[in-house]
Amino acid sequence: MILQGNDPTTGASFSLGNRIQRQLWQCVWLCLFRPSPRPLHVWRSALLKLFGARLGQHVHIYPGVKIWAPWNLRVGSHVGVANGVTLYNMAPIEIGDFCVVSQGAHLCTGTHDYNSANFQLVAHPIVLAAHVWICAEAFVSPGVTLAEGAVIAPRAVVSKSLRTPWTVYAGIPARAISTRVRHAKSSA
């Protein structure tokens, strides 16, 4: 999908087919997804599925969510993604069952190789295990995997995978600050 060895100052970083597909999605997002009333989760899910997203049951993706490429989105069941969230998914983003991504959070799979002569664009997937909560305005970097039940505090920056389950992380960079109680219902 990402063109290799190109000069990003004079040429595109993606194939023509990818750019056309993203333009079509942007038109649908602007005309049909974004203006849809908040309760119409089924409508927005149908639009996302039309563009290749894989969604479980009871997925609530709100109209103000910005999704770069629906075909790179995998969402489990009983998931909420709030208004103002950015899913910049050049590479796949996987969101497990019972996850919440709060207002203004940014999950970013793309970056640049700053040591390459052409500042090569690269992308790495993000994986959220079940029961993860990304709090308001947190940032998750490319290539990050978050363990089951992890909580990422508001405005935290996650720059590497956090693999200890049921842990609360905060700060820049995010560090463990507490544990989270796992309830019997959580194992469902």
Tab-separated table of C-alpha atoms in Angstrom:
chain	number	residue	atom	x	y	z
A	1	MET	CA	0.000	0.000	0.000
A	2	ILE	CA	2.808	2.472	0.879
A	3	LEU	CA	5.083	3.190	-2.059
A	4	GLN	CA	8.724	2.529	-1.258
A	5	GLY	CA	11.670	4.703	-2.286
A	6	ASN	CA	9.552	7.616	-3.527
A	7	ASP	CA	10.309	11.290	-2.980
A	8	PRO	CA	7.411	12.503	-0.799
A	9	THR	CA	8.123	16.112	-1.719
A	10	THR	CA	7.354	15.469	-5.393
A	11	GLY	CA	5.190	12.353	-5.509
A	12	ALA	CA	2.449	10.413	-3.781
A	13	SER	CA	3.170	7.980	-0.959
A	14	PHE	CA	0.271	5.679	-1.935
A	15	SER	CA	-0.909	3.979	-5.112
A	16	LEU	CA	-3.531	5.651	-7.283
A	17	GLY	CA	-6.044	2.918	-6.396
A	18	ASN	CA	-5.545	3.542	-2.679
A	19	ARG	CA	-5.928	7.294	-3.103
A	20	ILE	CA	-9.152	6.855	-5.106
A	21	GLN	CA	-10.576	4.459	-2.520
A	22	ARG	CA	-9.770	6.918	0.288
A	23	GLN	CA	-11.403	9.785	-1.660
A	24	LEU	CA	-14.576	7.723	-2.102
A	25	TRP	CA	-14.594	6.955	1.618
A	26	GLN	CA	-14.078	10.645	2.464
A	27	CYS	CA	-17.108	11.572	0.333
A	28	VAL	CA	-19.238	8.936	2.062
A	29	TRP	CA	-17.910	10.002	5.485
A	30	LEU	CA	-18.682	13.664	4.783
A	31	CYS	CA	-22.137	13.160	3.227
A	32	LEU	CA	-23.536	10.084	4.989
A	33	PHE	CA	-21.473	9.140	8.062
A	34	ARG	CA	-20.614	12.474	9.708
A	35	PRO	CA	-24.097	14.084	9.507
A	36	SER	CA	-25.906	10.968	10.748
A	37	PRO	CA	-27.749	11.333	14.084
A	38	ARG	CA	-25.864	9.989	17.119
A	39	PRO	CA	-28.225	7.022	17.749
A	40	LEU	CA	-27.781	5.616	14.202
A	41	HIS	CA	-24.919	3.250	15.077
A	42	VAL	CA	-26.295	0.530	12.795
A	43	TRP	CA	-26.241	2.938	9.831
A	44	ARG	CA	-22.623	3.946	10.449
A	45	SER	CA	-21.624	0.306	10.968
A	46	ALA	CA	-23.207	-0.573	7.615
A	47	LEU	CA	-21.256	2.197	5.873
A	48	LEU	CA	-18.008	1.036	7.467
A	49	LYS	CA	-18.694	-2.579	6.478
A	50	LEU	CA	-19.433	-1.433	2.920
A	51	PHE	CA	-15.835	-0.160	2.846
A	52	GLY	CA	-14.361	-3.365	4.302
A	53	ALA	CA	-14.393	-2.842	8.082
A	54	ARG	CA	-15.012	-5.934	10.196
A	55	LEU	CA	-17.284	-5.125	13.123
A	56	GLY	CA	-18.787	-7.258	15.881
A	57	GLN	CA	-22.189	-6.769	17.479
A	58	HIS	CA	-23.281	-3.722	19.461
A	59	VAL	CA	-20.557	-1.465	18.076
A	60	HIS	CA	-21.126	2.231	18.763
A	61	ILE	CA	-18.921	4.354	16.536
A	62	TYR	CA	-20.098	7.946	16.818
A	63	PRO	CA	-20.459	10.299	13.832
A	64	GLY	CA	-17.494	12.503	14.792
A	65	VAL	CA	-14.958	9.650	14.553
A	66	LYS	CA	-12.349	10.153	11.812
A	67	ILE	CA	-11.353	6.880	10.158
A	68	TRP	CA	-8.602	6.985	7.556
A	69	ALA	CA	-9.200	3.546	5.981
A	70	PRO	CA	-12.227	1.443	7.036
A	71	TRP	CA	-10.750	-1.626	5.305
A	72	ASN	CA	-7.976	-1.553	7.965
A	73	LEU	CA	-10.405	-1.570	10.906
A	74	ARG	CA	-11.300	-4.650	12.989
A	75	VAL	CA	-13.628	-4.091	15.959
A	76	GLY	CA	-14.972	-6.683	18.394
A	77	SER	CA	-18.376	-6.665	20.077
A	78	HIS	CA	-19.708	-4.228	22.699
A	79	VAL	CA	-17.276	-1.469	21.724
A	80	GLY	CA	-17.677	2.299	21.969
A	81	VAL	CA	-15.635	4.818	19.972
A	82	ALA	CA	-16.505	8.408	20.945
A	83	ASN	CA	-16.785	11.607	18.932
A	84	GLY	CA	-13.484	13.305	18.247
A	85	VAL	CA	-11.498	10.062	18.034
A	86	THR	CA	-9.005	9.717	15.175
A	87	LEU	CA	-8.258	6.222	13.862
A	88	TYR	CA	-5.341	6.947	11.525
A	89	ASN	CA	-5.099	3.406	10.269
A	90	MET	CA	-2.631	3.153	7.402
A	91	ALA	CA	-1.963	-0.270	8.938
A	92	PRO	CA	-4.670	-2.313	10.681
A	93	ILE	CA	-6.170	-1.217	13.979
A	94	GLU	CA	-7.758	-4.044	15.982
A	95	ILE	CA	-10.049	-3.157	18.878
A	96	GLY	CA	-11.081	-6.075	21.099
A	97	ASP	CA	-14.410	-6.826	22.752
A	98	PHE	CA	-15.696	-4.469	25.460
A	99	CYS	CA	-13.213	-1.684	24.641
A	100	VAL	CA	-13.871	2.038	24.965
A	101	VAL	CA	-11.989	4.731	23.068
A	102	SER	CA	-12.879	8.113	24.590
A	103	GLN	CA	-13.227	11.610	23.121
A	104	GLY	CA	-10.239	13.038	21.358
A	105	ALA	CA	-8.079	9.909	21.550
A	106	HIS	CA	-5.730	9.384	18.608
A	107	LEU	CA	-4.606	5.940	17.425
A	108	CYS	CA	-1.887	6.448	14.807
A	109	THR	CA	-0.384	3.595	12.772
A	110	GLY	CA	1.729	5.758	10.455
A	111	THR	CA	5.103	7.404	10.920
A	112	HIS	CA	8.301	8.100	8.983
A	113	ASP	CA	11.738	6.546	9.004
A	114	TYR	CA	13.623	9.703	9.888
A	115	ASN	CA	16.952	7.979	9.085
A	116	SER	CA	16.029	7.208	5.472
A	117	ALA	CA	17.149	9.552	2.706
A	118	ASN	CA	13.560	10.014	1.515
A	119	PHE	CA	11.924	10.182	4.994
A	120	GLN	CA	10.163	6.909	4.073
A	121	LEU	CA	6.572	6.564	5.264
A	122	VAL	CA	6.045	3.379	7.311
A	123	ALA	CA	3.051	1.880	9.104
A	124	HIS	CA	2.670	-0.617	11.947
A	125	PRO	CA	-0.590	-2.083	13.347
A	126	ILE	CA	-2.153	-1.224	16.705
A	127	VAL	CA	-3.885	-3.935	18.754
A	128	LEU	CA	-6.150	-3.336	21.747
A	129	ALA	CA	-6.990	-6.523	23.654
A	130	ALA	CA	-10.419	-6.946	25.259
A	131	HIS	CA	-11.603	-4.511	27.973
A	132	VAL	CA	-9.069	-1.778	27.143
A	133	TRP	CA	-10.058	1.809	27.869
A	134	ILE	CA	-8.256	4.594	26.026
A	135	CYS	CA	-9.186	7.734	27.977
A	136	ALA	CA	-9.784	11.208	26.544
A	137	GLU	CA	-7.083	12.715	24.345
A	138	ALA	CA	-4.607	9.856	24.823
A	139	PHE	CA	-2.223	9.064	21.950
A	140	VAL	CA	-1.279	5.528	20.878
A	141	SER	CA	1.764	5.189	18.606
A	142	PRO	CA	2.362	2.838	15.653
A	143	GLY	CA	3.097	-0.794	16.499
A	144	VAL	CA	1.620	-0.712	20.014
A	145	THR	CA	-0.204	-3.665	21.574
A	146	LEU	CA	-2.166	-3.100	24.784
A	147	ALA	CA	-2.871	-5.985	27.167
A	148	GLU	CA	-6.329	-7.049	28.292
A	149	GLY	CA	-7.994	-4.607	30.670
A	150	ALA	CA	-5.361	-1.887	30.295
A	151	VAL	CA	-6.446	1.698	31.002
A	152	ILE	CA	-4.596	4.526	29.300
A	153	ALA	CA	-5.138	7.694	31.333
A	154	PRO	CA	-6.241	11.002	29.791
A	155	ARG	CA	-3.594	12.646	27.608
A	156	ALA	CA	-1.133	9.806	28.120
A	157	VAL	CA	1.238	8.940	25.287
A	158	VAL	CA	1.811	5.248	24.585
A	159	SER	CA	4.996	4.819	22.570
A	160	LYS	CA	5.631	1.098	23.186
A	161	SER	CA	3.536	-1.988	23.841
A	162	LEU	CA	2.174	-2.331	27.374
A	163	ARG	CA	1.747	-6.020	28.106
A	164	THR	CA	0.758	-6.196	31.780
A	165	PRO	CA	-2.980	-6.922	31.900
A	166	TRP	CA	-5.444	-5.029	34.096
A	167	THR	CA	-3.020	-2.157	34.684
A	168	VAL	CA	-3.569	1.613	34.613
A	169	TYR	CA	-0.974	3.612	32.680
A	170	ALA	CA	-0.446	7.389	32.711
A	171	GLY	CA	2.058	10.009	31.649
A	172	ILE	CA	4.410	10.795	28.802
A	173	PRO	CA	5.575	8.175	28.088
A	174	ALA	CA	2.858	6.081	29.707
A	175	ARG	CA	3.981	4.132	32.793
A	176	ALA	CA	2.133	1.790	35.152
A	177	ILE	CA	0.595	3.744	38.039
A	178	SER	CA	-2.016	1.349	39.417
A	179	THR	CA	-3.830	-1.913	38.921
A	180	ARG	CA	-7.406	-2.327	37.805
A	181	VAL	CA	-9.892	-4.632	39.510
A	182	ARG	CA	-11.105	-7.394	37.272
A	183	HIS	CA	-14.767	-8.180	37.912
A	184	ALA	CA	-16.420	-11.524	37.192
A	185	LYS	CA	-18.430	-9.856	34.418
A	186	SER	CA	-15.119	-8.890	32.722
A	187	SER	CA	-14.362	-12.482	31.813
A	188	ALA	CA	-17.480	-12.682	29.616
